Amino acid sequence: MGVAVIGASMTKFGQRDAWIQELLAQAGEECLDDAGVTPTDVEHLYVSNMASGEFEGQTGVMNALAHDLGVLPAYSERVDQTSSSGGAGIYEAWQSIASGASEMTLLVGGEKMTHKTTGEATDIIASITHPAEYKHGVTLPSFAGMTARHYLERFEAPRESLARVAVKNHKNGVDNPNAQFQKEITVEQALDSPIIADPLRLYDFCPITDGSAAMMFTTEERAKEITDEYAVVSGIGGATDTHVVHERDDPTVMGGVVESSKQAYEMAGLGPEDLDVAELHDMFTILEFLQLEGIGVADQGTAWELAMDGTTAKDGNLPINTSGGLKSKGHPLGASGVAQGVEIYEQLVGEAGPRQVDAETALACNVGGFGNCVITTIMEAAE
Amino acid sequence: MTLEAGKCPNGHVSYPTHPRCPECGEPQEETFDFSDQRGEVVTWTKSTATPPGVRQPNTLAIVEFDVDGDVVRALGQVTTEEIETGAEVEPVYVEELRDPDVGLKRENPESQEWGGYRWDPV
Ligand SMILES: [Zn+2]
């Protein structure tokens, strides 16, 4: 059964006064309105959220949201796949429609993080690691630092290429009113910012963020009755890599990206050459290179060239992260994968405003942990 | 006080050990202690933004060892702030790599080990 997306929304990302329950309800309500769907028509509700218990002491968020939105007695479930919880939510929502279990599925992803100190938030995220890694005080940024050093040394890539990713995504974020930062930066600023995990500096990292995003899924048949403007999930794949990061054969290959994108391309009957626009999980600048290589857009060790020659800029051959990416839009863990879906949906139905590019086919790659779990989604504009 | 790799009947080796071999799914039946061996730094970072209970800065390295003829990698803290890719290091034991009484696991520090090996440049 064809799966369609008929509505999408996101809240302002950034430092918000609202707590998780209110953030989720805000995106959820806006999505119901955007899709023109009555709450009681929703049959399945998925809530992508990594750690509301650890961050806020609030659990059972799917139940809270179902009640607050009046979608009772819909089946509800919280989806946790760490940073890729949002992508995993898209997978669950797609599955619910494709299997015939639901005819109308609402997905809402959200996280409330900024009330914690940076150290506390980093610790909650670092708790995804194996105890043999955690005891050394490893953090996700330090995995990024080690991987970036290896990549730059092995492929003789210029340090500036990473700064170019940050500059590009900040530039794109200026046109996104919901982004945490709507501010351009320069290569010099990026290269002079404080060191966080050598050789990576402050502007190589996404911020800590509160926010929520939502999407409405239904069958293609039903979508045609409801609206002229919809997108189709034509391919999706999910895969898991090692829990222990140093056990991977090649530190620069994200196995989950390779495998999940292979599945998504196969299902869609498409390849990397067919993509018009993509959202990649730029939690760290280096990840944009590893994903461009993992999804087959660039050969191993060469994706940095695309940042240098403008291929991935908004006016380039393959615009990457027109939303501003996690880098400038922000990264509320459970919301991020859904917000990627929101961006490619808006690009495909022509609702991206000043960020609009010409796109019929779009991909989103949502990475959990340091490539530990990955979901790749391909969406196409309705014919 | 061991740095222990696991090996399955098909000869695949991993550090740390797992109940089943990550390569082939067979039970890991043998273990090898490589805490007395020297290894080579594959890559490293000096992390300046560290979580509660972790030293600051925290220099970390992935080090490659030859364990019974197989390549085994391990992540660990470095005894110095700076190190070089390709440097030779040896493991030195530390009772507590980070303070278990602060941070997310403070209510249940017994849930995991806190001692382990740092890499000391030779
Ligand atoms: Zn094996």
Tab-separated table of C-alpha atoms in Angstrom, chain A residues 168-329:
chain	number	residue	atom	x	y	z
A	168	LYS	CA	26.755	26.565	4.444
A	169	ASN	CA	24.277	25.222	6.980
A	170	HIS	CA	24.242	28.456	8.973
A	171	LYS	CA	23.570	30.334	5.733
A	172	ASN	CA	20.631	28.026	4.933
A	173	GLY	CA	19.291	28.440	8.473
A	174	VAL	CA	18.903	32.192	8.018
A	175	ASP	CA	15.825	31.434	5.884
A	176	ASN	CA	14.285	29.066	8.427
A	177	PRO	CA	12.181	31.013	10.950
A	178	ASN	CA	12.070	27.945	13.234
A	179	ALA	CA	15.857	27.515	13.386
A	180	GLN	CA	17.676	28.023	16.687
A	181	PHE	CA	20.282	30.196	14.923
A	182	GLN	CA	19.368	32.461	12.021
A	183	LYS	CA	22.832	33.859	11.720
A	184	GLU	CA	25.521	33.556	9.065
A	185	ILE	CA	29.055	32.741	10.128
A	186	THR	CA	32.364	32.981	8.275
A	187	VAL	CA	35.027	30.342	7.654
A	188	GLU	CA	37.396	32.396	9.814
A	189	GLN	CA	34.924	32.465	12.725
A	190	ALA	CA	34.488	28.695	12.478
A	191	LEU	CA	38.251	28.092	12.364
A	192	ASP	CA	38.922	30.466	15.264
A	193	SER	CA	36.153	29.196	17.578
A	194	PRO	CA	37.122	27.402	20.817
A	195	ILE	CA	38.351	23.813	20.598
A	196	ILE	CA	35.799	21.271	21.870
A	197	ALA	CA	37.276	17.961	20.712
A	198	ASP	CA	40.495	18.589	18.842
A	199	PRO	CA	40.586	19.088	15.797
A	200	LEU	CA	36.908	20.066	16.018
A	201	ARG	CA	35.806	23.432	17.329
A	202	LEU	CA	32.592	24.966	18.627
A	203	TYR	CA	31.139	25.636	15.152
A	204	ASP	CA	31.612	21.992	14.142
A	205	PHE	CA	28.890	21.002	16.627
A	206	CYS	CA	25.141	21.389	16.741
A	207	PRO	CA	23.660	23.128	19.790
A	208	ILE	CA	21.529	21.716	22.618
A	209	THR	CA	17.906	22.419	21.782
A	210	ASP	CA	14.251	22.210	22.816
A	211	GLY	CA	11.643	21.607	20.146
A	212	SER	CA	9.141	19.381	18.454
A	213	ALA	CA	8.094	18.407	14.914
A	214	ALA	CA	5.247	16.353	13.430
A	215	MET	CA	4.069	14.600	10.257
A	216	MET	CA	0.742	13.070	9.203
A	217	PHE	CA	0.741	9.790	7.253
A	218	THR	CA	-2.079	8.087	5.398
A	219	THR	CA	-2.647	5.804	2.417
A	220	GLU	CA	-2.077	7.237	-1.045
A	221	GLU	CA	-5.736	6.540	-1.831
A	222	ARG	CA	-6.959	8.531	1.119
A	223	ALA	CA	-4.415	11.298	0.442
A	224	LYS	CA	-5.876	11.817	-3.041
A	225	GLU	CA	-9.325	12.342	-1.517
A	226	ILE	CA	-8.054	14.827	1.054
A	227	THR	CA	-5.559	16.981	-0.866
A	228	ASP	CA	-3.718	17.690	-4.132
A	229	GLU	CA	-0.506	18.457	-2.303
A	230	TYR	CA	1.144	15.441	-0.790
A	231	ALA	CA	4.371	13.474	-0.886
A	232	VAL	CA	4.932	9.731	-1.055
A	233	VAL	CA	7.346	7.679	1.047
A	234	SER	CA	8.789	5.646	-1.813
A	235	GLY	CA	11.702	4.063	0.030
A	236	ILE	CA	12.823	3.566	3.610
A	237	GLY	CA	15.482	1.523	5.348
A	238	GLY	CA	16.858	1.101	8.840
A	239	ALA	CA	20.056	-0.545	10.052
A	240	THR	CA	22.194	-0.969	13.137
A	241	ASP	CA	25.990	-0.841	13.468
A	242	THR	CA	28.209	-1.875	16.405
A	243	HIS	CA	27.463	-0.499	19.873
A	244	VAL	CA	31.190	-0.172	20.554
A	245	VAL	CA	32.465	2.407	18.056
A	246	HIS	CA	36.132	1.276	17.963
A	247	GLU	CA	35.039	-2.235	16.893
A	248	ARG	CA	34.192	-1.007	13.365
A	249	ASP	CA	36.643	-2.101	10.675
A	250	ASP	CA	36.905	1.367	9.172
A	251	PRO	CA	36.289	4.425	11.383
A	252	THR	CA	35.259	6.506	8.361
A	253	VAL	CA	32.545	4.131	7.133
A	254	MET	CA	29.085	4.396	8.715
A	255	GLY	CA	27.737	0.902	8.077
A	256	GLY	CA	24.219	1.855	9.133
A	257	VAL	CA	24.136	4.668	6.567
A	258	VAL	CA	25.381	2.371	3.798
A	259	GLU	CA	22.922	-0.410	4.632
A	260	SER	CA	19.825	1.727	5.317
A	261	SER	CA	20.298	3.817	2.169
A	262	LYS	CA	20.794	0.660	0.110
A	263	GLN	CA	17.438	-0.621	1.376
A	264	ALA	CA	15.733	2.714	0.699
A	265	TYR	CA	17.114	2.991	-2.853
A	266	GLU	CA	16.064	-0.572	-3.624
A	267	MET	CA	12.519	-0.016	-2.390
A	268	ALA	CA	12.194	3.242	-4.331
A	269	GLY	CA	13.881	1.878	-7.444
A	270	LEU	CA	16.198	4.881	-7.364
A	271	GLY	CA	19.860	5.672	-6.871
A	272	PRO	CA	21.955	8.532	-5.512
A	273	GLU	CA	21.987	10.168	-8.965
A	274	ASP	CA	18.202	10.658	-8.723
A	275	LEU	CA	18.262	12.872	-5.631
A	276	ASP	CA	17.324	16.548	-5.917
A	277	VAL	CA	17.775	17.559	-2.266
A	278	ALA	CA	18.719	15.852	1.014
A	279	GLU	CA	18.723	16.417	4.743
A	280	LEU	CA	21.716	14.781	6.445
A	281	HIS	CA	22.367	14.400	10.172
A	282	ASP	CA	25.048	17.079	10.676
A	283	MET	CA	25.225	16.735	14.463
A	284	PHE	CA	28.952	17.247	13.756
A	285	THR	CA	30.290	18.711	10.484
A	286	ILE	CA	32.313	15.548	9.759
A	287	LEU	CA	29.085	13.525	9.683
A	288	GLU	CA	27.914	15.342	6.552
A	289	PHE	CA	30.947	13.918	4.706
A	290	LEU	CA	30.521	10.401	6.094
A	291	GLN	CA	26.843	10.369	5.088
A	292	LEU	CA	27.433	11.769	1.589
A	293	GLU	CA	29.850	8.875	1.130
A	294	GLY	CA	27.569	6.345	2.853
A	295	ILE	CA	24.547	7.169	0.692
A	296	GLY	CA	26.684	6.855	-2.440
A	297	VAL	CA	26.760	10.501	-3.530
A	298	ALA	CA	30.552	10.644	-3.153
A	299	ASP	CA	33.345	8.052	-3.116
A	300	GLN	CA	35.101	7.355	0.171
A	301	GLY	CA	37.409	10.186	1.175
A	302	THR	CA	36.085	12.667	-1.407
A	303	ALA	CA	32.890	14.218	0.045
A	304	TRP	CA	34.923	17.129	1.442
A	305	GLU	CA	35.393	18.304	-2.158
A	306	LEU	CA	31.624	18.864	-2.450
A	307	ALA	CA	31.747	21.299	0.450
A	308	MET	CA	34.643	23.162	-1.161
A	309	ASP	CA	33.251	23.406	-4.713
A	310	GLY	CA	29.682	24.387	-3.762
A	311	THR	CA	27.940	21.208	-4.964
A	312	THR	CA	26.051	20.907	-1.664
A	313	ALA	CA	25.135	24.608	-1.391
A	314	LYS	CA	21.505	25.642	-1.839
A	315	ASP	CA	22.227	26.699	-5.439
A	316	GLY	CA	24.488	23.712	-6.117
A	317	ASN	CA	23.750	20.430	-7.906
A	318	LEU	CA	22.642	18.647	-4.740
A	319	PRO	CA	21.565	21.016	-1.962
A	320	ILE	CA	22.217	19.460	1.458
A	321	ASN	CA	20.430	20.649	4.582
A	322	THR	CA	18.315	23.447	3.118
A	323	SER	CA	16.643	23.618	6.548
A	324	GLY	CA	19.930	24.734	8.100
A	325	GLY	CA	20.560	21.186	9.309
A	326	LEU	CA	21.023	20.226	12.931
A	327	LYS	CA	23.901	22.685	12.907
A	328	SER	CA	21.814	25.845	12.763
A	329	LYS	CA	18.276	24.542	13.190
